[in-house]
Every structure is written in structure tokens, then in C-alpha cells.
Amino acid sequence: TITQLLGVGLILSAVVLVNYRRDRISLKKGSWYALLGAACYGLAVVSDGYILRTFDTFSFLPFMNIMPATVILLAYPRKFPKLIHDLRHINKNLVLYSAVYLVAAETFYYPLKNGALVSQMSTIMRASIIMTVVLGMIILKERSHPLKKLAGAILTTAGILLIR
């Protein structure tokens, strides 16, 4: 529809805005990886919605984390000693991150398991775009071009809301 095309246009304009540097668009390798990751994430969320029709969320979460970790270890077996070393040095930030991720995952997957539509949940969760930009500026001190980043986050969120 025209509304969805407008949404796609807003998202693309956000990508251009955030990557615009001195009279040219600078899409670096990381930007392309982010776009590929976004596409993979979308496919993964749709798959999650399908899988959760038969799985309990509490058994699904460990499985969806153990499986990718196993694949990574099989793909990079020489990194295993580093993993063992790093496990001995788990700090409070990693524990805190894990707890926050658990809450985020449960608050997303539990409604999916109980009948919420993937499209509804994904749209609601897009508030994370703006929160990520704001928290990145505050916690990680990513303060270059704050208005540009915030405008990009708002355009992206508006675009996603129009696409749904």
C-alpha cells in the first residue's frame, strides 16, 4: 500500500540521514552488516512466533541461546580455550546484561506464546530503537551528532509503524 511505501521511505531516509557525511552518504561495512542483521532478526522473530506455538517460553529461551553458541563453537573451535578463560572472569556487567536480556526476552516471548501477533509485538518493541539511541548517548557516551541520531531513530520508528 502507499502507507507501507511511505514507511519504507522513512526508514531509508533515516539510514541516509544517519550515514550522511559531508555531501555524501557513507555506508560502511558495519552499516551493511546492520541491515543484513535486521533482515535476519525479522526472519528469526517470525520463526519464533511459529515455534512458540508448540514450545513453552521457559524451555525455548535456553534452547535458542544454546543452539547458536554451539554452532559458533563448532565453526571456531580454536576460540574454545578463550571461552573457558573468559568464563572464569565473568563480571557484574555481564550478569546484569544477562538478567536484563532475560526480562526483555520473556516480556517479548510470553505474549507471543499467549496469542499476541508477531506484527503487534514487533511494532510495540520498536520503542527500543529510540531507547537504544538515547541510552547509547547516556551510557556509552556516543554523543556525536545527537540530533541526527535521534531524528534517525524517530524516522525509523515512524516508518516501522507505517509498514505494519
GROMACS .gro file of C-alpha atoms in nm:
model
  164
    1THR     CA    1   0.000   0.000   0.000
    2ILE     CA    2   0.100   0.365  -0.021
    3THR     CA    3   0.125   0.385   0.358
    4GLN     CA    4   0.370   0.094   0.364
    5LEU     CA    5   0.576   0.251   0.085
    6LEU     CA    6   0.589   0.572   0.285
    7GLY     CA    7   0.709   0.370   0.584
    8VAL     CA    8   0.987   0.213   0.377
    9GLY     CA    9   1.079   0.561   0.254
   10LEU     CA   10   1.103   0.690   0.613
   11ILE     CA   11   1.329   0.402   0.713
   12LEU     CA   12   1.556   0.453   0.413
   13SER     CA   13   1.568   0.827   0.479
   14ALA     CA   14   1.674   0.752   0.837
   15VAL     CA   15   1.958   0.532   0.709
   16VAL     CA   16   2.068   0.810   0.473
   17LEU     CA   17   2.038   1.076   0.746
   18VAL     CA   18   2.247   0.886   0.999
   19ASN     CA   19   2.513   0.794   0.741
   20TYR     CA   20   2.532   1.131   0.563
   21ARG     CA   21   2.879   1.281   0.592
   22ARG     CA   22   2.988   1.600   0.413
   23ASP     CA   23   2.796   1.588   0.087
   24ARG     CA   24   2.794   1.209   0.054
   25ILE     CA   25   2.644   0.901   0.210
   26SER     CA   26   2.898   0.689   0.391
   27LEU     CA   27   2.760   0.338   0.432
   28LYS     CA   28   3.046   0.149   0.588
   29LYS     CA   29   3.079  -0.225   0.619
   30GLY     CA   30   2.915  -0.212   0.962
   31SER     CA   31   2.604  -0.044   0.818
   32TRP     CA   32   2.561  -0.323   0.564
   33TYR     CA   33   2.603  -0.582   0.839
   34ALA     CA   34   2.339  -0.399   1.043
   35LEU     CA   35   2.093  -0.410   0.750
   36LEU     CA   36   2.164  -0.782   0.697
   37GLY     CA   37   2.126  -0.840   1.071
   38ALA     CA   38   1.792  -0.656   1.071
   39ALA     CA   39   1.666  -0.882   0.791
   40CYS     CA   40   1.785  -1.194   0.977
   41TYR     CA   41   1.631  -1.069   1.300
   42GLY     CA   42   1.295  -1.018   1.127
   43LEU     CA   43   1.304  -1.373   0.992
   44ALA     CA   44   1.406  -1.505   1.334
   45VAL     CA   45   1.117  -1.330   1.512
   46VAL     CA   46   0.865  -1.469   1.264
   47SER     CA   47   1.017  -1.815   1.315
   48ASP     CA   48   0.998  -1.766   1.692
   49GLY     CA   49   0.628  -1.691   1.667
   50TYR     CA   50   0.577  -2.016   1.477
   51ILE     CA   51   0.794  -2.224   1.713
   52LEU     CA   52   0.626  -2.084   2.025
   53ARG     CA   53   0.300  -2.243   1.915
   54THR     CA   54   0.440  -2.571   2.047
   55PHE     CA   55   0.717  -2.470   2.292
   56ASP     CA   56   0.696  -2.322   2.639
   57THR     CA   57   0.881  -1.988   2.662
   58PHE     CA   58   1.094  -2.103   2.954
   59SER     CA   59   1.223  -2.406   2.763
   60PHE     CA   60   1.251  -2.211   2.437
   61LEU     CA   61   1.484  -1.938   2.570
   62PRO     CA   62   1.770  -2.166   2.680
   63PHE     CA   63   1.745  -2.364   2.357
   64MET     CA   64   1.754  -2.055   2.136
   65ASN     CA   65   2.071  -1.941   2.315
   66ILE     CA   66   2.248  -2.277   2.339
   67MET     CA   67   2.197  -2.361   1.971
   68PRO     CA   68   2.374  -2.052   1.826
   69ALA     CA   69   2.652  -2.086   2.086
   70THR     CA   70   2.707  -2.447   1.984
   71VAL     CA   71   2.719  -2.356   1.614
   72ILE     CA   72   2.972  -2.079   1.685
   73LEU     CA   73   3.191  -2.316   1.887
   74LEU     CA   74   3.181  -2.573   1.608
   75ALA     CA   75   3.265  -2.308   1.349
   76TYR     CA   76   3.552  -2.163   1.556
   77PRO     CA   77   3.692  -2.448   1.769
   78ARG     CA   78   4.021  -2.263   1.829
   79LYS     CA   79   3.827  -2.000   2.027
   80PHE     CA   80   3.715  -2.257   2.286
   81PRO     CA   81   4.014  -2.203   2.521
   82LYS     CA   82   3.941  -1.827   2.518
   83LEU     CA   83   3.579  -1.902   2.610
   84ILE     CA   84   3.692  -2.112   2.906
   85HIS     CA   85   3.928  -1.831   3.012
   86ASP     CA   86   3.655  -1.568   2.979
   87LEU     CA   87   3.407  -1.777   3.181
   88ARG     CA   88   3.644  -1.752   3.475
   89HIS     CA   89   3.628  -1.373   3.456
   90ILE     CA   90   3.255  -1.307   3.435
   91ASN     CA   91   3.192  -0.965   3.583
   92LYS     CA   92   2.886  -0.794   3.724
   93ASN     CA   93   2.815  -0.617   3.392
   94LEU     CA   94   2.774  -0.948   3.211
   95VAL     CA   95   2.549  -1.082   3.486
   96LEU     CA   96   2.342  -0.762   3.478
   97TYR     CA   97   2.317  -0.778   3.098
   98SER     CA   98   2.204  -1.140   3.116
   99ALA     CA   99   1.933  -1.052   3.367
  100VAL     CA  100   1.810  -0.759   3.157
  101TYR     CA  101   1.813  -0.976   2.844
  102LEU     CA  102   1.614  -1.245   3.024
  103VAL     CA  103   1.345  -0.994   3.122
  104ALA     CA  104   1.340  -0.846   2.769
  105ALA     CA  105   1.312  -1.189   2.608
  106GLU     CA  106   1.040  -1.310   2.843
  107THR     CA  107   0.834  -0.993   2.805
  108PHE     CA  108   0.852  -1.042   2.428
  109TYR     CA  109   0.802  -1.419   2.400
  110TYR     CA  110   0.543  -1.473   2.674
  111PRO     CA  111   0.276  -1.263   2.494
  112LEU     CA  112   0.361  -1.440   2.166
  113LYS     CA  113   0.306  -1.775   2.334
  114ASN     CA  114  -0.028  -1.650   2.468
  115GLY     CA  115  -0.177  -1.533   2.140
  116ALA     CA  116  -0.029  -1.190   2.063
  117LEU     CA  117   0.052  -1.141   1.696
  118VAL     CA  118   0.418  -1.116   1.590
  119SER     CA  119   0.339  -0.799   1.397
  120GLN     CA  120   0.182  -0.638   1.705
  121MET     CA  121   0.465  -0.732   1.939
  122SER     CA  122   0.735  -0.628   1.693
  123THR     CA  123   0.570  -0.290   1.645
  124ILE     CA  124   0.542  -0.229   2.018
  125MET     CA  125   0.901  -0.338   2.074
  126ARG     CA  126   1.025  -0.080   1.822
  127ALA     CA  127   1.029   0.167   2.108
  128SER     CA  128   1.365   0.002   2.170
  129ILE     CA  129   1.505   0.192   1.871
  130ILE     CA  130   1.466   0.527   2.041
  131MET     CA  131   1.565   0.385   2.380
  132THR     CA  132   1.883   0.236   2.230
  133VAL     CA  133   1.985   0.569   2.079
  134VAL     CA  134   1.916   0.762   2.399
  135LEU     CA  135   2.084   0.505   2.626
  136GLY     CA  136   2.382   0.484   2.388
  137MET     CA  137   2.427   0.859   2.422
  138ILE     CA  138   2.399   0.844   2.801
  139ILE     CA  139   2.574   0.520   2.897
  140LEU     CA  140   2.824   0.475   2.612
  141LYS     CA  141   2.878   0.849   2.565
  142GLU     CA  142   2.805   0.827   2.190
  143ARG     CA  143   2.740   1.197   2.170
  144SER     CA  144   2.847   1.288   1.818
  145HIS     CA  145   2.555   1.416   1.609
  146PRO     CA  146   2.287   1.350   1.877
  147LEU     CA  147   2.008   1.529   1.688
  148LYS     CA  148   2.086   1.336   1.372
  149LYS     CA  149   2.078   1.007   1.561
  150LEU     CA  150   1.756   1.092   1.741
  151ALA     CA  151   1.592   1.207   1.417
  152GLY     CA  152   1.702   0.882   1.251
  153ALA     CA  153   1.556   0.678   1.536
  154ILE     CA  154   1.227   0.867   1.517
  155LEU     CA  155   1.208   0.831   1.137
  156THR     CA  156   1.280   0.458   1.164
  157THR     CA  157   1.018   0.407   1.432
  158ALA     CA  158   0.760   0.605   1.233
  159GLY     CA  159   0.846   0.404   0.922
  160ILE     CA  160   0.805   0.073   1.103
  161LEU     CA  161   0.470   0.182   1.243
  162LEU     CA  162   0.352   0.270   0.891
  163ILE     CA  163   0.468  -0.063   0.747
  164ARG     CA  164   0.281  -0.278   0.995
   0.00000   0.00000   0.00000
